[in-house]
Amino acid sequence: MSIPVILAELTKAGAVKLTEETVKTFIETKIKPIFIDWGKEESRSIELEECLSEYLIRCYAKNSIMTTIVFGRIQKTIEDLYIPLTLEEYKSEKDKSEKDEWVINEACYELLDSYNKVLIIDMAGMGKSTIVKYFACQGVDLDKGIPIVIELRRLEKNQTILEYIQKQINSYDKNIEIAEIVAILKKGDFVVFFDGYDEIANENKSDVLDAIQDFTSKANNTKIIITSREEDDLNSLGEFKCVNIKSLTNEEAYKLIKKYDNDGEISKKLIKRLEEDSSMDILNEFLKNPLLVSLLYKTFEYKEEIPYKKIDFYEQVYAALFNDHDKTKGSGYVHEKKTKLDKYQFELILRAFGFLCLKVDKVEYSSQLIHQLLSQAIDRFVWLKIGVDDFIYDITHAVPFIQKDGTEYKWVHKSFMEYFASCFICYDNKESEEKYLKTMASSENAMKFYNVLDFCYDMDILGFRKYVILPYVEEYIKEYRKHFAHEYFNGFDIQALNIAKHISALKIEVYVINNIYIDQYIASKKSKNSKEMNLAKRMFEKSRESFDQNKRIKMVHTNQDKFIYAYEDFNSVVYKLISVRLPELFEEIYVDFKNTPLKGRDIEVRLTDDIDNPINENKAEFKIIVENMFCAVFEHSYAILDYSKCKKLKEEIVMESQYTSNDIFDL
């Protein structure tokens, strides 16, 4: 099929702003050069060139489309809705230098000109996938690179990355071989996007991460971007430039709101209310997140009211979608629901379905799987005589929390699945709430459940305090008392002792390693000589054979020396929730980042309260070493839990539990 014909079809669907001239220019500068001196028959080169060109247009078309909760099934493009987001360098608070920033606009490829490998980490709704779409389209518009977007949730079990790319590039009448993909990756200007690492099923993550690392180590000429929510596994990607998405300013949030109705009456009313009503100050935090901005608009459009809490946002969005009027057909038209369920009945099934989706650890489902999960959810409510196919129709059309993409189904945003799952846990299955909360909080990959636990905190704060916070605080108090209690430590710096007790109470094993091979290892990472790199890596690993390979390692450069701080991963999800929800429990401290005084000793030392430990030999050195260890592990927060406040919180929660179990509330 010719380029003009393909463009005509895609433009008819409203998907593409590409012009034939843009495509021809891109093919001449980026695709044709790949096949010069290809070394194969000319007819095969022409076929592969056409195959890649057709893929390019399909990729552009797909990534130019944006799906939003505001517009549901109405097709909108990046050009319609995108406002430039800003990426900022991921730096610890101890580094007082200014963070580098990159505005993701027409100059977005300046980031990839400086760094071939970029890791974008941020929370739900900040626009990670939107940035991928924008980069992919701009790569073509700016004549910068051939985009390959890999939605990691779609990577099938045992499918290699090259096989995924092969499947994307192949068309109905043209096929490319794996060996040919390897060859074009080596010769061409490609940008590969691995989108949504956090959406991979837990059991597949380590295999996928290994595959990504193997791919990136071999694709030397290829620029790579990975996006994810916060995941501990990603700390192993040390060669990637790590960035976050900068929170929206109020002005940027207002600009986004205006785009939703082309600067119409609704956006004007909403912005005026936000600017003039002092009671709206509480919403400033929500205006920082693009998803929450869209929810804010949606709920205001529905009732011209503004909810103040996150769970109220999601509750009102559900109400808005369930009762949504199709404005293109007059204010009286409401989407017919095949199930004939009322708002409460419909939500009951959505909650159970959301929980089952959380349980299977997927956000995208085959037709068979979505039927299976919905059958199980519907069977819970035997008095509701409805069919699975009718409910699928309703959640993809009338109340569109699920969208169909080819033969697959997926949540319009993962956070809605998490919201409904949280409702099920806190409202619909109270007898199992304690088990669910404790299981998530103590899970091996507990950060995966952060958003669910955060919802649960608001939905049932008494239950959350009793089942999650109380056990955590009790364990912290017990461990805090136990460590560094020997009279030997009398006279040691109080703050340093509190830090050491804090680290020990959290059961974080921290090591400092002064290693003679670090310089060689760093140099080899920058070297293009794979033989040197492998040799240096073997020497580096051999020098720490006694060190548990499951520990995380962090390299810290001081002014005159280089050390590795290695530490045991700790279950940080509850700690993070407490730091966000109960910041008053923390005591801010000042830490002066100085040279660690272990220079010249080729040793590996673990932080313990053993009085014979080299770390504990000298009071002055103890303070500097411990504060450096603290900086390495807690690089984003110069605060520690206040022991006395933790004790007081424990007493409060115990009293709450006793009061709520009192028979005064018996009927």
XYZ file of C-alpha atoms in Angstrom:
667
model
C 0.000 0.000 0.000
C 1.432 3.407 -0.938
C 2.227 6.113 1.600
C -0.462 8.530 0.297
C -3.140 5.815 0.535
C -2.168 4.910 4.105
C -2.125 8.559 5.139
C -5.513 9.144 3.558
C -7.030 6.252 5.505
C -5.507 7.335 8.801
C -6.443 10.984 8.302
C -10.012 9.897 7.566
C -10.028 8.280 11.019
C -8.918 11.605 12.496
C -5.720 10.123 13.856
C -2.850 11.744 12.032
C -1.527 15.214 11.346
C 1.322 13.733 9.319
C 1.772 15.050 5.819
C 3.077 13.109 2.873
C 5.998 15.536 2.711
C 6.956 14.841 6.362
C 6.848 11.097 5.786
C 8.867 11.296 2.571
C 11.520 13.459 4.256
C 11.746 11.078 7.213
C 12.031 8.045 4.944
C 14.813 9.735 2.961
C 16.828 10.770 6.046
C 16.178 7.934 8.519
C 14.901 4.829 6.754
C 16.573 4.709 3.326
C 20.132 5.095 4.766
C 19.637 1.867 6.729
C 19.468 -0.113 3.500
C 22.458 1.443 1.742
C 25.116 -1.271 1.412
C 22.578 -3.647 2.914
C 24.280 -6.585 1.260
C 21.037 -8.270 0.181
C 18.933 -8.380 -2.947
C 17.565 -4.993 -3.946
C 14.005 -6.324 -3.983
C 14.363 -7.405 -0.307
C 15.773 -4.015 0.674
C 12.814 -2.294 -0.991
C 10.352 -4.608 0.775
C 11.955 -3.982 4.192
C 12.030 -0.245 3.530
C 8.293 -0.305 2.766
C 7.617 -2.507 5.800
C 9.435 -0.098 8.123
C 7.789 2.939 6.510
C 4.304 1.495 6.963
C 5.118 0.621 10.575
C 6.286 4.187 11.144
C 2.930 5.618 10.082
C 0.971 3.092 12.186
C 3.144 3.891 15.200
C 2.664 7.630 14.700
C -1.090 7.229 14.322
C -1.421 5.165 17.484
C 0.721 7.471 19.602
C -0.922 10.647 18.366
C -4.183 9.539 20.013
C -4.907 10.301 23.684
C -7.498 8.490 25.766
C -8.784 10.483 28.728
C -11.435 10.026 31.359
C -12.751 13.487 30.441
C -13.693 12.596 26.865
C -14.278 8.852 27.164
C -14.572 7.389 23.665
C -14.333 10.762 21.868
C -11.067 10.719 19.956
C -8.558 13.404 20.933
C -4.988 13.875 19.778
C -1.774 14.860 21.497
C -2.036 18.178 19.671
C -5.516 18.743 21.161
C -4.635 18.091 24.799
C -0.904 18.081 25.461
C 0.731 20.789 27.532
C 4.527 20.668 27.836
C 5.544 18.669 30.897
C 8.954 19.114 32.505
C 11.395 16.387 33.459
C 13.769 17.135 36.303
C 16.968 15.434 37.347
C 16.591 12.900 40.123
C 18.887 14.180 42.898
C 19.144 13.699 46.618
C 18.330 16.578 48.913
C 21.882 16.615 50.232
C 23.036 17.808 46.829
C 22.308 21.531 47.008
C 23.120 22.211 43.359
C 20.253 23.073 41.042
C 18.523 20.205 39.291
C 18.781 20.036 35.535
C 15.437 20.307 33.765
C 14.144 19.443 30.310
C 10.872 20.861 29.005
C 9.192 18.207 26.860
C 8.257 20.415 23.940
C 9.665 20.823 20.429
C 13.147 20.746 21.984
C 12.504 17.474 23.862
C 15.226 15.535 22.038
C 17.891 17.652 23.730
C 17.542 15.217 26.639
C 18.323 12.239 24.402
C 21.160 14.160 22.769
C 22.780 14.302 26.222
C 21.745 10.887 27.564
C 21.168 7.769 25.466
C 19.384 5.962 28.304
C 16.702 7.658 30.413
C 14.556 6.257 33.224
C 11.372 8.238 33.999
C 9.986 7.395 37.438
C 6.901 8.981 38.956
C 3.563 8.277 40.584
C 0.205 7.471 39.014
C -1.254 10.082 36.697
C 1.814 12.283 36.245
C 1.887 11.692 32.475
C 4.608 9.094 31.890
C 2.801 7.389 28.999
C 1.763 10.763 27.572
C 5.424 11.792 27.438
C 6.221 8.548 25.575
C 3.507 9.323 23.025
C 4.805 12.870 22.601
C 8.418 11.721 22.171
C 7.358 9.091 19.616
C 5.486 11.637 17.482
C 8.125 14.337 17.842
C 10.805 11.860 16.774
C 9.130 11.805 13.370
C 8.066 15.470 13.250
C 11.576 16.632 14.149
C 13.318 14.027 11.988
C 15.107 12.709 15.085
C 14.576 8.973 15.313
C 12.430 5.969 14.424
C 10.223 5.253 17.458
C 9.545 1.744 18.778
C 7.051 1.816 21.641
C 6.938 -1.340 23.761
C 3.991 -1.421 26.160
C 5.503 -3.755 28.726
C 2.141 -5.042 29.969
C 1.695 -6.488 26.448
C 4.986 -8.361 26.465
C 3.872 -11.981 26.516
C 5.456 -14.554 28.763
C 8.560 -16.069 27.125
C 8.349 -13.485 24.316
C 11.673 -11.747 23.671
C 11.943 -8.029 23.078
C 13.106 -8.650 19.516
C 10.057 -10.866 18.888
C 7.796 -8.089 20.213
C 9.457 -5.564 17.882
C 9.130 -8.018 14.995
C 5.398 -8.366 15.655
C 4.960 -4.577 15.699
C 6.854 -3.946 12.467
C 5.314 -6.778 10.449
C 2.324 -5.874 8.299
C -0.332 -7.992 6.621
C 1.723 -8.564 3.494
C 5.320 -7.910 4.618
C 7.414 -9.677 7.234
C 10.777 -8.925 8.773
C 13.114 -11.532 10.242
C 14.722 -11.299 13.697
C 18.209 -11.166 12.172
C 17.073 -8.267 9.995
C 15.749 -6.412 13.048
C 19.143 -6.772 14.731
C 20.800 -5.409 11.605
C 18.520 -2.371 11.258
C 18.852 -1.551 14.972
C 22.614 -1.456 14.532
C 22.431 0.769 11.451
C 19.469 3.051 12.138
C 18.527 5.969 14.387
C 16.032 4.249 16.674
C 14.467 5.288 19.968
C 13.009 2.400 21.954
C 10.450 3.180 24.667
C 9.737 0.601 27.387
C 6.497 1.978 28.818
C 4.965 0.906 32.145
C 7.429 -1.389 33.923
C 5.169 -1.219 37.009
C 2.308 -2.787 35.013
C 4.136 -6.083 34.459
C 2.847 -9.034 36.481
C 5.008 -9.596 39.568
C 6.151 -13.072 38.598
C 7.423 -11.800 35.227
C 9.273 -8.671 36.381
C 12.710 -10.149 37.011
C 12.710 -11.894 33.608
C 11.573 -8.732 31.813
C 14.156 -6.601 33.622
C 16.873 -9.085 32.656
C 15.665 -8.921 29.048
C 15.692 -5.093 29.080
C 19.210 -5.019 30.533
C 20.423 -7.549 27.978
C 18.822 -5.551 25.150
C 20.234 -2.193 26.300
C 23.733 -3.616 26.740
C 23.764 -4.792 23.122
C 21.854 -1.957 21.428
C 24.703 0.539 21.734
C 23.434 2.882 18.995
C 19.855 2.906 20.216
C 18.394 5.563 22.505
C 16.201 4.070 25.239
C 13.545 5.468 27.583
C 11.915 3.405 30.360
C 8.879 4.603 32.331
C 7.546 3.234 35.594
C 6.092 4.026 38.939
C 8.582 3.633 41.757
C 9.927 0.054 41.791
C 12.902 -1.144 43.852
C 14.127 -3.432 41.030
C 14.933 -0.421 38.869
C 17.813 0.598 41.127
C 19.883 -1.919 39.160
C 19.686 0.341 36.075
C 22.646 2.449 37.152
C 23.615 3.398 33.587
C 20.270 5.182 33.031
C 19.767 8.882 33.690
C 16.969 8.911 36.255
C 14.414 11.727 36.042
C 11.064 12.613 37.554
C 8.166 14.578 36.112
C 7.998 17.996 37.700
C 4.693 18.805 39.393
C 2.411 21.112 37.438
C 2.317 24.745 38.453
C -1.137 26.258 38.949
C -0.716 28.098 35.645
C 0.044 24.827 33.836
C -2.946 23.134 35.495
C -5.216 25.983 34.355
C -3.810 25.724 30.830
C -4.672 22.004 30.826
C -8.197 22.699 32.127
C -8.744 25.242 29.324
C -7.810 22.617 26.726
C -10.637 20.346 27.905
C -13.346 22.667 26.574
C -11.335 24.931 24.258
C -11.353 27.735 26.818
C -15.122 27.499 27.182
C -17.510 28.393 29.987
C -16.904 25.353 32.208
C -13.137 25.846 32.361
C -13.570 29.581 33.022
C -15.955 28.926 35.926
C -13.698 26.251 37.403
C -10.528 28.358 37.192
C -12.309 31.394 38.646
C -13.508 29.278 41.582
C -10.015 27.886 42.174
C -8.440 31.346 42.065
C -10.991 33.242 44.160
C -12.312 30.798 46.759
C -9.821 30.542 49.651
C -11.381 27.235 50.704
C -9.960 25.804 47.471
C -6.398 26.091 48.798
C -6.666 22.474 49.913
C -6.792 21.474 46.222
C -3.364 22.877 45.387
C -1.854 19.428 45.860
C -4.279 17.939 43.327
C -3.443 20.604 40.741
C 0.118 19.231 40.589
C -0.992 15.938 38.991
C -2.384 15.881 35.393
C -4.707 12.930 36.108
C -6.196 14.622 39.160
C -6.611 17.831 37.143
C -8.648 15.882 34.570
C -10.739 14.323 37.349
C -11.278 17.764 38.845
C -12.593 19.027 35.510
C -14.792 15.959 35.046
C -16.408 16.253 38.465
C -16.928 20.009 38.108
C -18.457 19.514 34.666
C -20.915 17.054 36.241
C -22.096 19.038 39.274
C -20.108 22.259 39.336
C -18.885 21.124 42.752
C -15.314 20.426 43.838
C -14.423 17.527 46.145
C -11.503 17.979 48.547
C -10.219 14.434 49.140
C -8.760 11.961 46.660
C -11.376 9.272 47.352
C -14.122 11.874 46.897
C -12.600 12.676 43.505
C -12.863 9.071 42.377
C -16.322 8.619 43.874
C -17.599 11.692 42.067
C -15.915 10.684 38.807
C -17.760 7.372 39.024
C -21.030 9.221 39.614
C -20.276 11.591 36.738
C -19.559 8.741 34.315
C -22.504 6.636 35.436
C -24.952 9.509 34.975
C -23.118 11.071 32.044
C -25.181 12.906 29.438
C -23.962 12.732 25.858
C -23.778 16.439 25.044
C -23.422 15.762 21.337
C -26.999 14.464 21.297
C -28.680 16.999 23.542
C -28.781 17.335 27.322
C -31.535 14.772 27.708
C -29.651 11.843 26.208
C -28.130 9.307 28.616
C -26.192 6.224 27.500
C -28.434 3.194 27.774
C -27.076 0.532 30.110
C -27.724 -3.002 28.949
C -27.461 -4.373 32.489
C -30.250 -2.060 33.734
C -28.373 -1.856 37.049
C -28.618 1.161 39.294
C -25.552 3.142 40.366
C -25.002 1.187 43.599
C -25.471 -2.278 42.046
C -23.150 -1.438 39.172
C -20.458 -0.243 41.571
C -20.694 -3.413 43.675
C -19.643 -5.461 40.645
C -16.947 -2.934 39.673
C -15.471 -3.185 43.183
C -15.313 -6.975 43.110
C -13.931 -6.897 39.568
C -11.296 -4.320 40.585
C -10.175 -6.534 43.459
C -9.904 -9.611 41.215
C -7.851 -7.565 38.728
C -5.548 -6.544 41.580
C -5.278 -10.168 42.616
C -4.281 -11.422 39.151
C -1.842 -8.505 38.926
C -2.894 -7.311 35.469
C -4.349 -4.143 33.963
C -4.881 -5.598 30.477
C -6.938 -8.701 29.744
C -7.749 -11.065 26.939
C -11.410 -11.604 26.100
C -11.276 -14.935 27.924
C -9.712 -13.483 31.074
C -12.064 -10.493 31.366
C -15.034 -12.849 30.969
C -13.618 -15.103 33.684
C -12.976 -12.260 36.145
C -16.340 -10.613 35.552
C -18.149 -13.956 35.897
C -16.521 -14.387 39.300
C -17.421 -10.834 40.303
C -21.043 -11.148 39.151
C -21.470 -14.554 40.802
C -20.876 -12.854 44.165
C -24.233 -11.118 43.719
C -26.559 -13.959 42.778
C -29.671 -11.758 42.989
C -28.422 -9.603 40.111
C -29.548 -11.449 37.014
C -27.225 -10.001 34.403
C -24.974 -11.351 31.668
C -21.221 -10.873 31.458
C -21.386 -9.560 27.874
C -23.907 -6.897 28.889
C -21.656 -5.722 31.716
C -18.647 -5.629 29.367
C -20.690 -3.498 26.970
C -21.604 -1.098 29.763
C -18.062 -0.642 31.115
C -16.712 -0.033 27.615
C -19.555 2.218 26.386
C -21.994 3.588 28.958
C -19.633 3.802 31.968
C -16.268 3.619 30.177
C -13.728 2.591 32.805
C -12.517 -0.152 30.429
C -11.451 0.396 26.846
C -11.104 -2.201 24.123
C -7.859 -2.130 22.176
C -7.987 -4.684 19.371
C -8.801 -7.983 21.073
C -7.549 -6.795 24.473
C -9.319 -4.941 27.264
C -7.662 -2.566 29.718
C -8.540 -0.074 32.436
C -8.584 3.496 31.160
C -6.145 4.127 34.018
C -4.664 1.725 36.549
C -5.636 4.004 39.462
C -9.344 3.272 38.856
C -8.728 -0.434 39.283
C -6.880 0.380 42.517
C -9.692 2.628 43.736
C -12.428 0.012 43.203
C -10.224 -2.726 44.702
C -9.735 -0.545 47.791
C -13.517 -0.047 48.070
C -13.969 -3.819 48.001
C -11.380 -4.302 50.757
C -12.650 -1.569 53.076
C -16.402 -1.597 52.411
C -17.475 -4.950 50.978
C -15.300 -7.536 52.722
C -14.702 -6.205 56.236
C -14.128 -9.664 57.700
C -11.004 -10.025 55.542
C -9.818 -6.401 55.686
C -7.137 -7.076 58.300
C -5.721 -9.967 56.259
C -5.707 -7.956 53.018
C -4.048 -4.885 54.540
C -1.362 -6.879 56.343
C -0.671 -9.005 53.263
C -0.181 -5.953 51.051
C 1.906 -4.065 53.621
C 4.252 -7.012 54.169
C 4.416 -8.143 50.544
C 7.823 -8.737 48.994
C 6.986 -6.008 46.505
C 4.885 -3.859 48.825
C 5.472 -0.617 46.898
C 3.264 -2.107 44.189
C 0.327 -1.658 46.580
C 1.160 1.887 47.648
C -1.795 3.489 45.843
C -4.247 0.860 47.148
C -2.995 1.284 50.721
C -3.181 5.064 50.335
C -6.842 4.789 49.277
C -7.520 2.412 52.199
C -6.044 4.918 54.626
C -8.785 7.401 53.671
C -11.564 4.826 53.422
C -11.020 3.255 56.837
C -8.501 5.243 58.845
C -9.303 3.419 62.117
C -8.777 0.015 60.509
C -5.626 1.166 58.760
C -4.142 2.557 61.973
C -4.960 -0.662 63.827
C -3.891 -3.228 61.210
C -0.993 -1.469 59.459
C 0.416 1.451 61.426
C 0.184 -0.049 64.943
C 2.199 -3.240 64.173
C 4.789 -1.168 62.319
C 5.200 1.360 65.129
C 5.295 -1.373 67.799
C 8.090 -3.177 65.954
C 9.972 0.081 65.460
C 9.783 0.945 69.182
C 10.972 -2.534 70.194
C 13.950 -2.460 67.813
C 14.829 1.160 68.640
C 15.109 0.321 72.344
C 17.224 -2.739 71.664
C 20.026 -1.213 69.581
C 22.964 0.917 70.724
C 21.772 0.695 74.338
C 25.132 -0.377 75.806
C 26.729 2.097 78.246
C 29.739 2.135 75.888
C 27.805 4.578 73.693
C 27.317 7.111 76.504
C 28.937 10.321 75.348
C 28.504 9.558 71.635
C 26.832 12.262 69.564
C 23.083 12.108 70.334
C 21.942 12.752 66.764
C 24.346 10.142 65.359
C 23.089 7.586 67.904
C 19.470 8.377 67.024
C 20.296 7.881 63.343
C 22.044 4.570 64.066
C 19.090 3.396 66.197
C 16.672 4.556 63.473
C 18.503 2.594 60.743
C 18.732 -0.478 62.988
C 15.068 -0.255 64.063
C 14.037 -0.297 60.408
C 16.175 -3.459 60.013
C 18.239 -1.954 57.236
C 21.646 -3.553 56.934
C 24.088 -0.884 55.786
C 27.651 -1.577 54.707
C 30.521 0.647 53.697
C 33.087 -0.831 51.345
C 36.386 0.842 50.477
C 37.300 -0.993 47.321
C 40.515 -0.725 45.306
C 38.739 -1.755 42.100
C 36.036 0.926 42.114
C 37.978 3.318 39.863
C 38.611 0.556 37.327
C 34.970 -0.463 37.425
C 33.729 3.121 36.862
C 36.173 3.622 33.998
C 35.136 0.365 32.363
C 31.454 1.331 32.472
C 32.298 4.337 30.307
C 34.566 2.327 28.035
C 33.392 0.925 24.728
C 35.803 -1.981 25.174
C 33.655 -4.905 26.294
C 36.738 -6.990 27.168
C 37.949 -4.313 29.612
C 34.471 -3.950 31.024
C 34.045 -7.661 31.682
C 37.496 -7.931 33.279
C 36.882 -4.947 35.570
C 33.462 -6.258 36.482
C 34.906 -9.666 37.430
C 37.563 -7.995 39.582
C 34.985 -5.778 41.224
C 32.631 -8.663 41.968
C 35.445 -10.908 43.163
C 36.526 -8.273 45.678
C 33.120 -8.486 47.339
C 32.517 -12.231 47.128
C 31.606 -12.373 50.801
C 28.944 -9.748 50.244
C 25.381 -10.958 49.731
C 24.555 -10.388 46.051
C 20.898 -9.735 46.888
C 21.764 -6.456 48.599
C 21.388 -3.162 46.815
C 24.559 -1.209 46.218
C 25.037 2.503 45.875
C 28.298 4.135 44.896
C 29.070 7.319 46.824
C 31.803 9.720 45.685
C 33.350 11.846 48.408
C 35.909 14.550 47.730
C 38.982 12.377 48.122
C 37.770 8.824 48.099
C 35.100 6.512 46.707
C 32.989 4.144 48.751
C 30.154 1.776 48.172
C 27.261 1.885 50.591
C 25.374 -1.360 50.295
C 22.186 -2.000 52.141
C 19.401 -4.478 52.609
C 16.154 -3.429 50.974
C 13.582 -2.759 53.642
C 9.814 -2.782 53.313
C 9.448 0.916 52.668
C 5.762 1.152 51.744
C 4.471 1.694 55.295
C 7.391 3.999 56.054
C 6.534 6.059 52.968
C 2.822 6.159 53.864
C 3.621 7.302 57.385
C 5.985 9.987 56.090
C 3.237 11.335 53.801
C 0.232 10.881 56.067
C 1.835 11.498 59.471
C 4.751 13.872 58.837
C 4.438 15.149 62.404
C 5.964 11.829 63.573
C 9.308 12.792 62.049
C 12.104 14.931 63.424
C 14.104 16.908 60.888
C 17.875 16.673 61.270
C 20.872 18.454 59.800
C 23.521 16.211 58.246
C 26.877 17.485 57.034
C 28.063 15.265 54.177
C 31.800 14.833 54.758
C 34.446 12.328 53.769
C 33.958 8.949 55.367
C 37.052 8.433 57.591
C 37.902 4.901 56.521
C 40.447 5.963 53.928
C 43.159 3.447 53.115
C 41.374 0.490 54.651
C 40.329 -2.175 52.180
C 37.443 -3.333 54.339
C 33.789 -4.136 54.364
C 32.076 -2.865 57.497
C 28.432 -3.346 58.495
C 26.610 -0.981 60.857
C 26.022 -2.835 64.139
C 26.074 -1.945 67.829
C 28.957 -4.344 68.458
C 31.433 -2.268 70.492
C 34.344 -3.934 68.636
C 33.005 -2.846 65.236
C 35.534 -0.486 63.509
C 32.695 1.973 62.908
C 32.236 2.306 66.674
C 35.922 2.760 67.605
C 35.984 6.551 67.549
C 33.179 8.933 68.554
C 33.999 11.558 65.937
C 34.376 9.012 63.134
C 31.157 7.253 64.244
C 29.192 10.469 63.721
C 30.543 11.062 60.201
C 30.228 7.434 59.074
C 26.676 7.033 60.386
C 25.512 10.329 58.904
C 26.987 9.336 55.524
C 25.237 5.978 55.677
C 21.984 7.780 56.440
C 22.493 10.086 53.440
C 23.120 7.128 51.142
C 19.951 5.269 52.152
C 17.521 8.124 52.836
C 18.640 10.419 50.057
C 15.308 12.228 49.747
C 14.463 12.998 53.352
C 16.568 14.445 56.121
C 14.236 13.278 58.876
C 13.973 10.331 61.248
C 11.068 8.942 63.220
C 10.721 10.585 66.628
C 10.814 7.766 69.191
C 8.712 9.575 71.815
C 6.042 10.517 69.257
C 5.918 6.902 68.058
C 5.246 5.777 71.629
C 2.445 8.319 71.970
C 0.913 7.232 68.638
C 0.981 3.593 69.794
C -0.934 4.513 72.947
C -3.516 6.449 70.918
C -4.171 3.566 68.514
C -4.429 1.044 71.362
C -7.015 3.291 73.027
C -8.927 3.621 69.740
C -9.018 -0.162 69.360
C -10.261 -0.661 72.899
C -12.939 1.990 72.479
C -14.272 0.641 69.180
C -14.488 -2.871 70.641
C -16.389 -1.570 73.684
C -19.918 -2.961 74.061
C -21.256 0.601 74.208
C -21.890 0.177 70.476
C -23.763 -3.125 70.820
C -27.382 -2.947 69.691
